[in-house]
Amino acid sequence: MNLVIEQVARRIAERSRQTRDRYLTRMRTQGANGKTRKQLSCGNLAHTVAACSSSQKSAILDFTRANVGIITAYNDMLSAHQPYGGYPDQIKAVLAELGHSAQIAGGVPAMCDGISQGQDGMDLSLFSRDAIAQATAISLSHNTFDATLLLGVCDKIAPGQLMGALSFGHLPTAFVPSGPMSTGISNDEKVKVRQQYAAGQVGKDALLQMECDAYHSPGTCTFYGTANTNQLVFEAMGLMLPGASFVAPNTPLRAALTRMIAEQVAAQAQNGTQYRPLYQVVDEKAIVNGLVALLASGGSTNHSIHLVAVAAAAGFMLTWDDLDALSQAVPLLAKMYPNGPADINEFQQAGGVPALMSALAERGLLHMEATPVFGVMADYLKTPQLENGQVIYRPAGASTNPSVIAAAGACFSQQGGLKVVSGNLGRGVIKISAVAPEHHFIEAPVRVFASQHDVEKAYQANEFTQDVVIVVRYNGPAANGMPELHTLMPILGNLMKAGLKVALVTDGRLSGASGKVPAVIHLSPEAQRGGPLARLRDGDRVRVDAASGRMDVLTDISQRDNAVIDLTREHAGSGRELFSVFRQAVSSAEQGATIFNYLGS
């Protein structure tokens, strides 16, 4: 096995010994109580089954049977979550055949960054992850369940559900994916029309038609953004069935996999013979496997935040240094937009997650002794197929499209898709796999803004006429909830197309859709917390060297006071006033941008 992979896992375990032991003690104490329903009073139990059919009531009151709690992110507005509408009834029917039961323990909010982009609601997006964790914990707090199924896919939703479920880590737990929508138009066409609209070359009607052609049916968006990264990374961590991530919605195989995972978690409940609680699945080996898959696939930068927070929920101290060390050892083995032209359906057709996992295993880059929710890690190198109504697994084999998943022995880059950048402006993350090598270095004067909308106004006023490092500050978690800044991408892409060297430096976010523009994001410490970004002025020279992982301001700013920005208007309206406690309590992006103090308790 690769020495770096072993060393990183060992370092995580060693530095986390005390916090992980505290977490395990708590989980084992919860698990030692046995069937939680046995601890309920008769009145508690009566409330639990009051709305149930007579057969379901009998199953729940029979403590030799399993009762599975479903946490659903269903709504019928978001394409990725609309397929979940029928899942609970399907799961209940499957378990009823086996004499078990299932109940919808609760629903969690599911917001879409694609809808919130550039709107006030985007300031709630990152905070929604921790609200979802809380909602998941509240849903499971009735203590009537023996296992958990998590129905969630997208950006903050799946990480939030996992964080909440880890507070009930004594329960067997698994994700149930919904799958991607079919391919609409090419990613190149999307980028082209967006840039044309930003430049005023096409109107809103053309832009809207293009967007509707791209996002057109149930399922996740087809580019490799945060939603699809969630699925790939969590499959690599063993948190769902092998090969389950990218099977299309409303297909026989999708339904069969849903049936199979329901049967699996019921068998793992404490009265079953295969008890496998979540706390045993999410250990340092699973976390490193997830990071390796993230880097090898060129996944979303959001996971440099989410996986830190997820690890903390399981008692682990994960750092960006771990991510950076792994990035030097893990090659880029997949090319999906924004790292290349292919979409998630082409990735699936090339062999999908099992083919990628097989390539990683061949290189000794996976902890094959990790404990997944299903079988052993060797099973995650296999592809599910449907034969006579039953799911069978066959070895994944090599990539069938080496332009999407690298052929055996080949890679698209010697290092992983994400890289940590450090210097006298702090520490941030760049999605280096999406940036052409000729754009890895820039030294230029800065233009400083406090809003992506101000950048847009400056662009429309033709103010960018020379090489420039655009700084958008006071957009970190404590400032305004760390909104995504995707309004900038078509603008900066047009500047690059015009021949300018351009980079973005920000304490805000860009997520999985950050494209060809060199963008150092998630900068910590953020401006609102006194980070050096707060002392920059227009004209200061900044050097970004992504290849070496360095970023520095070359102008002496040490004697300056921090700029004072009035954010009052960004803290109210559209529900933002409800999250003042979050803004006050949230940790840095490098610490997971979370309000929870898992590791200090």
Coordinates of C-alpha atoms in Angstrom, one line a residue:
M1 CA 0.0 0.0 0.0
N2 CA 1.1 3.6 -0.7
L3 CA 3.2 4.8 2.2
V4 CA 1.6 8.4 2.2
I5 CA -1.9 7.0 2.4
E6 CA -0.9 4.9 5.4
Q7 CA 0.9 7.8 7.1
V8 CA -1.9 10.2 6.7
A9 CA -4.5 7.8 8.2
R10 CA -2.1 7.0 11.0
R11 CA -1.5 10.7 11.7
I12 CA -5.3 11.4 11.8
A13 CA -5.8 8.5 14.2
E14 CA -3.0 9.5 16.5
R15 CA -3.9 13.2 16.7
S16 CA -7.5 12.3 17.3
R17 CA -7.0 9.6 19.9
Q18 CA -8.7 11.4 22.8
T19 CA -11.6 12.9 20.8
R20 CA -12.2 9.7 18.9
D21 CA -12.2 7.7 22.2
R22 CA -14.8 10.1 23.6
Y23 CA -17.0 9.7 20.6
L24 CA -16.7 5.9 20.6
T25 CA -17.5 5.8 24.3
R26 CA -20.6 7.8 23.7
M27 CA -21.7 5.6 20.8
R28 CA -21.0 2.3 22.7
T29 CA -23.0 3.6 25.7
Q30 CA -25.9 4.4 23.4
G31 CA -25.6 1.0 21.8
A32 CA -25.3 -0.9 25.1
N33 CA -28.9 0.1 25.9
G34 CA -30.0 -2.4 23.3
K35 CA -33.4 -2.0 21.6
T36 CA -34.2 1.7 22.3
R37 CA -37.9 1.0 22.0
K38 CA -37.6 -1.2 25.0
Q39 CA -36.8 1.9 27.1
L40 CA -39.9 3.7 26.1
S41 CA -42.9 3.9 28.3
C42 CA -46.3 2.5 27.2
G43 CA -47.4 6.0 26.5
N44 CA -44.3 6.7 24.4
L45 CA -44.9 3.5 22.4
A46 CA -48.6 4.3 21.9
H47 CA -47.6 7.6 20.3
T48 CA -45.1 5.9 18.2
V49 CA -47.6 3.5 16.6
A50 CA -50.8 5.6 16.8
A51 CA -50.9 6.3 13.0
C52 CA -49.7 2.9 11.9
S53 CA -51.7 0.1 10.2
S54 CA -52.3 -2.9 12.4
S55 CA -49.6 -5.0 10.8
Q56 CA -47.0 -2.2 11.1
K57 CA -48.1 -1.6 14.7
S58 CA -47.5 -5.3 15.5
A59 CA -44.0 -5.2 13.9
I60 CA -42.9 -2.1 15.7
L61 CA -44.2 -3.4 19.1
D62 CA -42.4 -6.7 18.4
F63 CA -38.8 -6.0 19.7
T64 CA -37.4 -8.9 17.8
R65 CA -38.1 -6.9 14.6
A66 CA -36.2 -4.0 13.1
N67 CA -37.8 -0.5 12.7
V68 CA -35.8 1.6 10.2
G69 CA -35.9 5.4 10.5
I70 CA -36.0 7.2 7.2
I71 CA -34.5 10.7 7.0
T72 CA -35.8 12.2 3.8
A73 CA -34.8 15.4 1.9
Y74 CA -37.7 14.9 -0.5
N75 CA -39.3 17.9 -2.2
D76 CA -40.8 18.1 -5.6
M77 CA -39.1 21.3 -6.6
L78 CA -35.5 20.1 -6.7
S79 CA -34.7 17.7 -9.5
A80 CA -32.2 15.6 -7.4
H81 CA -34.7 15.0 -4.6
Q82 CA -38.0 14.7 -6.5
P83 CA -37.4 11.0 -7.1
Y84 CA -37.4 10.4 -3.4
G85 CA -41.2 10.9 -3.3
G86 CA -41.9 7.2 -3.7
Y87 CA -38.9 5.8 -1.8
P88 CA -40.5 5.5 1.7
D89 CA -43.4 3.4 0.5
Q90 CA -41.1 1.2 -1.5
I91 CA -38.8 0.8 1.6
K92 CA -41.8 0.1 3.8
A93 CA -43.1 -2.6 1.5
V94 CA -39.7 -4.3 1.2
L95 CA -39.3 -4.4 5.0
A96 CA -42.9 -5.5 5.6
E97 CA -42.2 -8.6 3.5
L98 CA -39.5 -9.5 5.9
G99 CA -41.6 -8.8 9.0
H100 CA -39.8 -5.5 9.7
S101 CA -41.0 -1.9 9.5
A102 CA -39.9 1.6 8.5
Q103 CA -41.1 5.0 9.4
I104 CA -40.3 8.5 8.1
A105 CA -38.4 9.7 11.1
G106 CA -38.3 13.3 9.7
G107 CA -37.7 15.5 6.8
V108 CA -34.8 17.9 6.4
P109 CA -34.6 21.1 4.3
A110 CA -33.1 20.8 0.9
M111 CA -32.1 24.0 -0.8
C112 CA -30.4 24.2 -4.2
D113 CA -27.4 26.4 -4.8
G114 CA -28.4 26.5 -8.5
I115 CA -31.6 28.3 -7.6
S116 CA -30.0 30.5 -4.9
Q117 CA -27.0 31.7 -7.0
G118 CA -26.6 35.4 -6.7
Q119 CA -29.7 35.7 -4.4
D120 CA -30.0 36.6 -0.7
G121 CA -30.9 33.0 0.0
M122 CA -27.3 31.9 -0.9
D123 CA -26.2 33.3 2.4
L124 CA -28.1 30.5 4.1
S125 CA -26.7 27.7 1.9
L126 CA -23.6 26.7 3.9
F127 CA -25.4 27.2 7.2
S128 CA -28.2 24.8 6.0
R129 CA -25.7 21.9 6.3
D130 CA -25.5 22.3 10.1
A131 CA -29.3 23.0 10.3
I132 CA -29.8 19.7 8.4
A133 CA -27.5 17.9 10.9
Q134 CA -29.6 19.3 13.7
A135 CA -32.9 18.3 11.9
T136 CA -31.5 14.8 11.4
A137 CA -30.6 14.4 15.1
I138 CA -34.0 15.7 16.2
S139 CA -35.7 13.2 13.8
L140 CA -33.8 10.3 15.3
S141 CA -34.2 11.5 18.9
H142 CA -37.4 9.6 19.4
N143 CA -35.2 6.6 19.9
T144 CA -37.6 4.2 18.2
F145 CA -35.3 3.1 15.4
D146 CA -32.8 0.2 14.9
A147 CA -31.2 1.5 11.7
T148 CA -31.3 4.6 9.5
L149 CA -31.6 5.2 5.8
L150 CA -30.6 8.7 4.6
L151 CA -32.4 10.0 1.5
G152 CA -30.3 12.9 0.4
V153 CA -28.0 13.9 -2.5
C154 CA -27.1 17.5 -3.0
D155 CA -24.6 20.0 -1.8
K156 CA -25.0 20.6 1.9
I157 CA -27.8 18.0 2.4
A158 CA -26.0 14.7 2.3
P159 CA -23.0 15.9 4.5
G160 CA -25.5 17.4 7.0
Q161 CA -27.5 14.2 7.2
L162 CA -24.3 12.2 7.8
M163 CA -23.2 14.7 10.5
G164 CA -26.5 14.3 12.2
A165 CA -26.6 10.5 11.9
L166 CA -23.1 10.3 13.4
S167 CA -24.7 11.5 16.7
F168 CA -26.7 8.2 16.5
G169 CA -23.7 6.3 15.2
H170 CA -24.7 3.2 17.1
L171 CA -27.3 2.6 14.5
P172 CA -26.5 0.9 11.1
T173 CA -26.9 3.7 8.6
A174 CA -26.7 4.0 4.8
F175 CA -27.4 6.5 2.0
V176 CA -29.9 5.8 -0.7
P177 CA -29.1 7.7 -3.8
S178 CA -31.5 9.0 -6.5
G179 CA -29.2 9.1 -9.5
P180 CA -28.4 11.7 -12.2
M181 CA -30.7 13.2 -14.9
S182 CA -30.0 12.3 -18.5
T183 CA -27.6 14.4 -20.4
G184 CA -29.1 17.6 -21.9
I185 CA -26.7 19.8 -23.8
S186 CA -22.9 19.7 -23.6
N187 CA -21.0 21.6 -20.9
D188 CA -19.1 23.5 -23.5
E189 CA -22.3 24.8 -24.9
K190 CA -23.4 25.9 -21.4
V191 CA -20.2 27.8 -20.8
K192 CA -20.4 29.4 -24.3
V193 CA -23.9 30.8 -23.8
R194 CA -23.2 32.0 -20.3
Q195 CA -20.1 33.9 -21.4
Q196 CA -22.0 35.3 -24.4
Y197 CA -24.7 36.5 -22.0
A198 CA -22.2 38.1 -19.6
A199 CA -20.7 39.9 -22.6
G200 CA -24.1 41.1 -23.8
Q201 CA -23.9 39.1 -27.0
V202 CA -27.1 37.1 -26.4
G203 CA -30.3 38.0 -24.5
K204 CA -32.0 36.5 -21.5
D205 CA -34.3 34.4 -23.7
A206 CA -31.4 32.5 -25.2
L207 CA -29.8 32.0 -21.8
L208 CA -33.0 30.7 -20.2
Q209 CA -33.6 28.3 -23.1
M210 CA -30.0 27.0 -22.7
E211 CA -30.4 26.5 -19.0
C212 CA -33.7 24.7 -19.4
D213 CA -32.1 22.4 -22.0
A214 CA -29.3 21.6 -19.5
Y215 CA -31.5 21.1 -16.4
H216 CA -34.5 19.3 -17.7
S217 CA -35.6 16.2 -15.7
P218 CA -35.5 14.4 -12.3
G219 CA -32.1 13.6 -11.0
T220 CA -28.9 15.4 -10.1
C221 CA -27.3 17.9 -12.4
T222 CA -24.9 16.1 -14.8
F223 CA -21.8 18.2 -14.2
Y224 CA -19.3 17.0 -11.5
G225 CA -20.3 19.5 -8.9
T226 CA -20.8 19.1 -5.1
A227 CA -23.9 16.9 -5.4
N228 CA -22.3 14.2 -7.6
T229 CA -19.0 14.5 -5.6
N230 CA -21.1 13.7 -2.5
Q231 CA -22.2 10.5 -4.1
L232 CA -18.8 9.4 -5.4
V233 CA -17.0 10.2 -2.1
F234 CA -19.6 8.6 0.1
E235 CA -19.6 5.5 -2.0
A236 CA -15.8 5.3 -1.7
M237 CA -16.3 5.6 2.1
G238 CA -18.6 2.6 2.0
L239 CA -21.7 4.5 3.0
M240 CA -23.9 3.1 0.3
L241 CA -24.1 0.0 -1.9
P242 CA -21.2 -0.5 -4.4
G243 CA -22.0 1.1 -7.8
A244 CA -25.1 2.8 -6.5
S245 CA -24.1 6.5 -7.0
F246 CA -25.0 7.1 -10.6
V247 CA -27.7 4.7 -11.6
A248 CA -30.4 6.7 -13.3
P249 CA -33.7 7.5 -11.5
N250 CA -36.8 5.5 -12.1
T251 CA -35.1 2.5 -13.6
P252 CA -35.4 -1.2 -12.6
L253 CA -31.8 -1.3 -11.3
R254 CA -32.3 1.9 -9.3
A255 CA -35.4 0.3 -7.6
A256 CA -33.6 -3.0 -7.0
L257 CA -30.7 -1.2 -5.3
T258 CA -33.1 0.7 -3.1
R259 CA -34.7 -2.6 -2.1
M260 CA -31.3 -4.2 -1.5
I261 CA -30.0 -1.5 0.9
A262 CA -33.3 -1.5 2.9
E263 CA -32.8 -5.3 3.4
Q264 CA -29.2 -4.7 4.3
V265 CA -29.6 -2.2 7.1
A266 CA -32.5 -4.2 8.6
A267 CA -30.2 -7.3 8.7
Q268 CA -27.6 -5.1 10.5
A269 CA -29.9 -4.0 13.2
Q270 CA -29.0 -5.1 16.7
N271 CA -31.3 -8.1 16.6
G272 CA -29.7 -9.2 13.4
T273 CA -26.6 -11.3 12.8
Q274 CA -24.6 -8.6 11.0
Y275 CA -24.7 -5.6 13.4
R276 CA -22.5 -3.0 11.8
P277 CA -23.1 0.5 13.3
L278 CA -22.2 3.7 11.6
Y279 CA -19.4 4.5 14.1
Q280 CA -17.6 1.3 12.8
V281 CA -17.9 2.4 9.2
V282 CA -16.8 6.0 9.6
D283 CA -13.2 5.6 10.8
E284 CA -9.9 7.1 9.7
K285 CA -9.6 4.6 6.9
A286 CA -13.0 5.4 5.4
I287 CA -12.2 9.2 5.7
V288 CA -8.9 8.8 3.8
N289 CA -10.6 6.6 1.2
G290 CA -13.1 9.4 0.7
L291 CA -10.3 12.0 0.4
V292 CA -8.4 9.8 -2.1
A293 CA -11.5 9.4 -4.3
L294 CA -12.2 13.2 -4.0
L295 CA -8.7 14.0 -5.3
A296 CA -8.5 11.3 -7.9
S297 CA -11.8 12.4 -9.4
G298 CA -11.1 16.2 -9.3
G299 CA -14.2 16.6 -7.0
S300 CA -15.8 19.7 -5.5
T301 CA -13.7 22.1 -3.4
N302 CA -16.7 22.2 -1.0
H303 CA -15.4 18.9 0.4
S304 CA -12.3 20.5 1.8
I305 CA -14.9 22.0 4.2
H306 CA -17.5 19.2 4.4
L307 CA -15.1 16.3 5.1
V308 CA -13.4 18.2 7.8
A309 CA -16.8 18.8 9.5
V310 CA -17.9 15.1 8.9
A311 CA -14.7 13.8 10.4
A312 CA -15.1 16.0 13.4
A313 CA -18.6 14.6 13.9
A314 CA -17.0 11.2 14.2
G315 CA -14.3 12.4 16.6
F316 CA -11.5 13.0 14.1
M317 CA -9.2 16.0 13.6
L318 CA -8.8 16.2 9.9
T319 CA -6.7 19.1 8.5
W320 CA -6.0 20.7 5.1
D321 CA -2.4 19.5 5.6
D322 CA -3.8 15.9 5.3
L323 CA -5.6 16.9 2.1
D324 CA -2.4 18.5 0.7
A325 CA -0.2 15.5 1.6
L326 CA -2.7 13.1 -0.1
S327 CA -2.9 15.4 -3.2
Q328 CA 0.9 14.9 -3.7
A329 CA 0.4 11.1 -3.8
V330 CA -2.9 10.7 -5.5
P331 CA -3.0 11.1 -9.3
L332 CA -6.0 12.6 -11.2
L333 CA -7.7 9.6 -12.8
A334 CA -11.0 11.1 -14.0
K335 CA -11.9 14.0 -16.2
M336 CA -15.4 15.4 -15.8
Y337 CA -16.7 18.9 -16.2
P338 CA -15.3 21.3 -15.0
N339 CA -12.1 19.3 -15.3
G340 CA -13.0 18.2 -18.8
P341 CA -15.9 18.0 -21.3
A342 CA -17.5 14.7 -20.0
D343 CA -20.5 14.7 -17.7
I344 CA -21.4 12.2 -15.0
N345 CA -23.3 10.0 -17.3
E346 CA -20.2 9.5 -19.5
F347 CA -18.3 8.8 -16.3
Q348 CA -20.9 6.1 -15.4
Q349 CA -20.7 4.6 -18.9
A350 CA -16.9 4.5 -18.7
G351 CA -17.2 2.3 -15.6
G352 CA -18.3 4.7 -12.9
V353 CA -17.1 4.6 -9.3
P354 CA -16.3 0.9 -9.3
A355 CA -13.8 1.4 -12.2
L356 CA -12.3 4.4 -10.5
M357 CA -12.0 2.4 -7.2
S358 CA -10.4 -0.5 -9.0
A359 CA -7.8 1.8 -10.5
L360 CA -7.1 3.3 -7.1
A361 CA -6.8 -0.2 -5.5
E362 CA -4.4 -1.3 -8.2
R363 CA -2.2 1.6 -7.3
G364 CA -2.3 0.8 -3.5
L365 CA -4.2 4.0 -2.8
L366 CA -7.2 2.6 -0.9
H367 CA -7.5 1.1 2.6
M368 CA -9.0 -2.2 1.5
E369 CA -9.4 -3.3 5.1
A370 CA -12.0 -0.5 5.8
T371 CA -15.4 -1.5 6.9
P372 CA -18.2 -0.5 4.5
V373 CA -22.0 -0.8 5.1
F374 CA -22.1 -3.7 2.6
G375 CA -19.7 -6.7 2.4
V376 CA -16.0 -5.8 2.3
M377 CA -14.2 -3.1 0.3
A378 CA -13.3 -5.6 -2.4
D379 CA -17.1 -5.6 -3.2
Y380 CA -16.7 -1.8 -4.1
L381 CA -14.6 -2.8 -7.1
K382 CA -17.6 -4.5 -8.6
T383 CA -20.5 -3.2 -10.7
P384 CA -24.2 -4.0 -10.0
Q385 CA -26.3 -5.5 -12.8
L386 CA -29.9 -6.7 -12.8
E387 CA -30.5 -10.4 -13.7
N388 CA -33.9 -12.0 -13.3
G389 CA -34.9 -9.1 -11.0
Q390 CA -31.9 -9.7 -8.7
V391 CA -28.9 -7.5 -8.2
I392 CA -25.6 -9.3 -9.0
Y393 CA -22.1 -7.9 -8.9
R394 CA -19.4 -8.4 -11.4
P395 CA -15.8 -7.1 -11.4
A396 CA -15.7 -3.6 -12.7
G397 CA -12.7 -4.1 -15.0
A398 CA -10.8 -1.3 -16.7
S399 CA -12.1 2.0 -18.0
T400 CA -14.1 1.7 -21.2
N401 CA -13.4 5.3 -22.1
P402 CA -9.8 6.4 -21.2
S403 CA -10.6 10.0 -22.0
V404 CA -12.9 10.0 -19.0
I405 CA -11.4 7.4 -16.6
A406 CA -7.7 6.9 -17.2
A407 CA -6.5 3.6 -18.6
A408 CA -4.5 1.2 -16.5
G409 CA -1.1 2.7 -15.6
A410 CA -2.1 6.2 -17.0
C411 CA -3.3 9.4 -15.4
F412 CA -4.4 12.9 -16.3
S413 CA -2.1 14.5 -13.8
Q414 CA 0.4 13.2 -11.3
Q415 CA -1.3 15.1 -8.4
G416 CA -4.9 15.2 -7.2
G417 CA -7.5 17.7 -8.3
L418 CA -7.4 20.0 -5.2
K419 CA -4.4 21.8 -3.8
V420 CA -3.8 23.8 -0.6
V421 CA -2.3 27.2 -1.2
S422 CA -0.5 29.1 1.6
G423 CA 1.3 32.3 2.1
N424 CA 1.2 35.7 3.9
L425 CA -2.5 36.1 2.9
G426 CA -3.5 32.9 4.7
R427 CA -4.4 29.5 3.5
G428 CA -6.9 28.5 0.8
V429 CA -7.8 25.8 -1.7
I430 CA -7.6 25.8 -5.5
K431 CA -9.2 23.3 -7.9
I432 CA -6.0 22.9 -9.9
S433 CA -7.3 20.1 -12.1
A434 CA -9.6 22.6 -13.8
V435 CA -6.9 25.1 -14.5
A436 CA -4.6 24.8 -17.5
P437 CA -0.9 24.8 -16.6
E438 CA -0.2 28.1 -18.3
H439 CA -2.6 29.7 -15.8
H440 CA -1.1 28.3 -12.7
F441 CA 1.1 31.4 -12.1
I442 CA 0.1 35.1 -12.1
E443 CA 1.6 38.2 -10.5
A444 CA -0.5 41.3 -10.9
P445 CA -2.1 44.2 -9.1
V446 CA -5.3 43.5 -7.2
R447 CA -8.8 45.0 -7.4
V448 CA -10.6 44.6 -4.1
F449 CA -14.3 44.1 -3.8
A450 CA -16.8 43.1 -1.1
S451 CA -19.4 41.6 -3.4
Q452 CA -19.5 39.6 -6.6
H453 CA -22.1 42.0 -7.8
D454 CA -19.6 44.9 -7.5
V455 CA -17.2 42.9 -9.7
E456 CA -20.0 42.5 -12.3
K457 CA -20.6 46.2 -12.3
A458 CA -16.9 47.0 -12.8
Y459 CA -16.9 44.5 -15.7
Q460 CA -19.9 46.1 -17.4
A461 CA -18.1 49.4 -17.0
N462 CA -15.1 48.0 -18.8
E463 CA -12.8 48.7 -15.9
F464 CA -10.7 45.5 -16.4
T465 CA -8.1 46.3 -19.0
Q466 CA -4.9 44.7 -17.7
D467 CA -3.8 41.6 -15.9
V468 CA -5.5 41.5 -12.5
V469 CA -6.0 39.5 -9.3
I470 CA -9.6 40.1 -8.3
V471 CA -10.1 39.9 -4.5
V472 CA -13.6 39.4 -3.1
R473 CA -13.4 39.6 0.7
Y474 CA -15.8 39.7 3.6
N475 CA -17.6 36.7 2.1
G476 CA -16.4 34.1 4.6
P477 CA -18.6 32.1 7.0
A478 CA -18.6 34.7 9.8
A479 CA -19.2 37.6 7.4
N480 CA -22.2 36.5 5.5
G481 CA -22.4 32.7 5.5
M482 CA -19.8 32.1 2.7
P483 CA -22.0 32.3 -0.4
E484 CA -20.9 30.8 -3.7
L485 CA -19.6 33.4 -6.1
H486 CA -20.5 31.8 -9.5
T487 CA -21.6 35.1 -11.0
L488 CA -17.9 35.7 -11.4
M489 CA -17.1 32.7 -13.6
P490 CA -18.5 33.8 -16.9
I491 CA -17.0 37.3 -16.3
L492 CA -13.5 36.1 -15.5
G493 CA -13.7 33.6 -18.3
N494 CA -14.3 36.4 -20.7
L495 CA -11.4 38.4 -19.4
M496 CA -9.1 35.4 -19.9
K497 CA -10.6 34.9 -23.4
A498 CA -9.7 38.5 -24.1
G499 CA -6.0 37.7 -23.4
L500 CA -5.7 39.0 -19.8
K501 CA -4.1 37.0 -17.0
V502 CA -6.7 36.8 -14.2
A503 CA -7.0 35.1 -10.9
L504 CA -9.6 35.2 -8.1
V505 CA -8.7 35.3 -4.4
T506 CA -11.6 35.1 -1.9
D507 CA -12.7 33.9 1.5
G508 CA -16.0 32.9 -0.2
R509 CA -16.8 29.7 -2.1
L510 CA -17.1 28.4 -5.6
S511 CA -17.9 24.7 -5.1
G512 CA -17.6 22.0 -7.6
A513 CA -18.4 24.1 -10.6
S514 CA -15.3 26.3 -10.4
G515 CA -13.9 26.3 -13.9
K516 CA -10.8 27.2 -15.8
V517 CA -10.2 30.5 -13.8
P518 CA -7.4 30.1 -11.2
A519 CA -9.3 30.7 -8.0
V520 CA -7.9 30.5 -4.5
I521 CA -11.0 30.2 -2.4
H522 CA -12.0 29.5 1.2
L523 CA -9.2 31.7 2.4
S524 CA -8.6 31.4 6.1
P525 CA -8.5 33.4 8.3
E526 CA -11.3 35.3 6.6
A527 CA -11.4 39.1 6.5
Q528 CA -14.3 39.3 9.0
R529 CA -12.0 37.5 11.6
G530 CA -9.1 39.8 10.9
G531 CA -7.4 37.9 8.1
P532 CA -4.8 39.8 5.9
L533 CA -7.4 40.1 3.1
A534 CA -8.9 42.9 5.2
R535 CA -5.7 45.0 4.7
L536 CA -5.4 44.8 0.9
R537 CA -6.0 47.8 -1.3
D538 CA -6.4 48.3 -5.0
G539 CA -3.0 48.2 -6.7
D540 CA -1.2 45.9 -4.2
R541 CA 0.7 43.3 -6.0
V542 CA -0.2 39.6 -5.4
R543 CA 1.6 36.5 -6.7
V544 CA -0.3 33.3 -7.1
D545 CA 1.8 30.2 -7.8
A546 CA -0.6 27.3 -7.8
A547 CA 2.0 24.8 -8.9
S548 CA 4.2 25.4 -5.8
G549 CA 1.2 26.0 -3.5
R550 CA 2.2 29.6 -2.7
M551 CA 0.3 32.9 -2.7
D552 CA 1.7 36.1 -1.3
V553 CA 1.1 39.8 -1.3
L554 CA 4.3 41.5 -2.4
T555 CA 3.3 44.9 -1.1
D556 CA 4.0 45.6 2.6
I557 CA 0.6 45.8 4.3
S558 CA 1.7 45.0 7.8
Q559 CA 1.1 48.5 9.2
R560 CA -2.3 49.0 7.8
D561 CA -5.6 48.8 9.6
N562 CA -8.3 46.4 8.5
A563 CA -10.9 47.8 6.2
V564 CA -14.2 48.4 7.9
I565 CA -17.1 47.0 5.9
D566 CA -20.8 47.5 7.0
L567 CA -22.5 44.1 6.5
T568 CA -25.7 45.1 8.3
R569 CA -27.8 44.9 5.1
E570 CA -26.5 41.4 4.4
H571 CA -27.6 40.1 7.8
A572 CA -31.3 40.6 7.5
G573 CA -33.9 39.8 4.9
S574 CA -34.8 36.4 3.3
G575 CA -34.4 34.7 6.6
R576 CA -30.8 35.8 7.1
E577 CA -31.7 37.4 10.5
L578 CA -32.4 33.9 11.8
F579 CA -28.8 32.9 11.5
S580 CA -27.0 35.5 13.5
V581 CA -26.0 32.9 16.1
F582 CA -24.5 30.8 13.3
R583 CA -22.4 33.8 12.0
Q584 CA -21.1 34.4 15.5
A585 CA -20.3 30.7 16.3
V586 CA -19.1 29.4 13.0
S587 CA -15.5 28.1 12.7
S588 CA -13.2 28.9 9.8
A589 CA -13.4 27.1 6.5
E590 CA -10.3 25.2 7.4
Q591 CA -12.0 23.9 10.5
G592 CA -15.1 22.9 8.6
A593 CA -17.1 26.1 8.8
T594 CA -19.3 24.5 11.4
I595 CA -21.1 25.8 14.5
F596 CA -20.6 22.6 16.3
N597 CA -17.7 22.2 18.8
Y598 CA -17.4 18.4 18.4
L599 CA -13.7 18.2 19.3
G600 CA -13.8 20.6 22.2
S601 CA -16.6 18.8 24.1

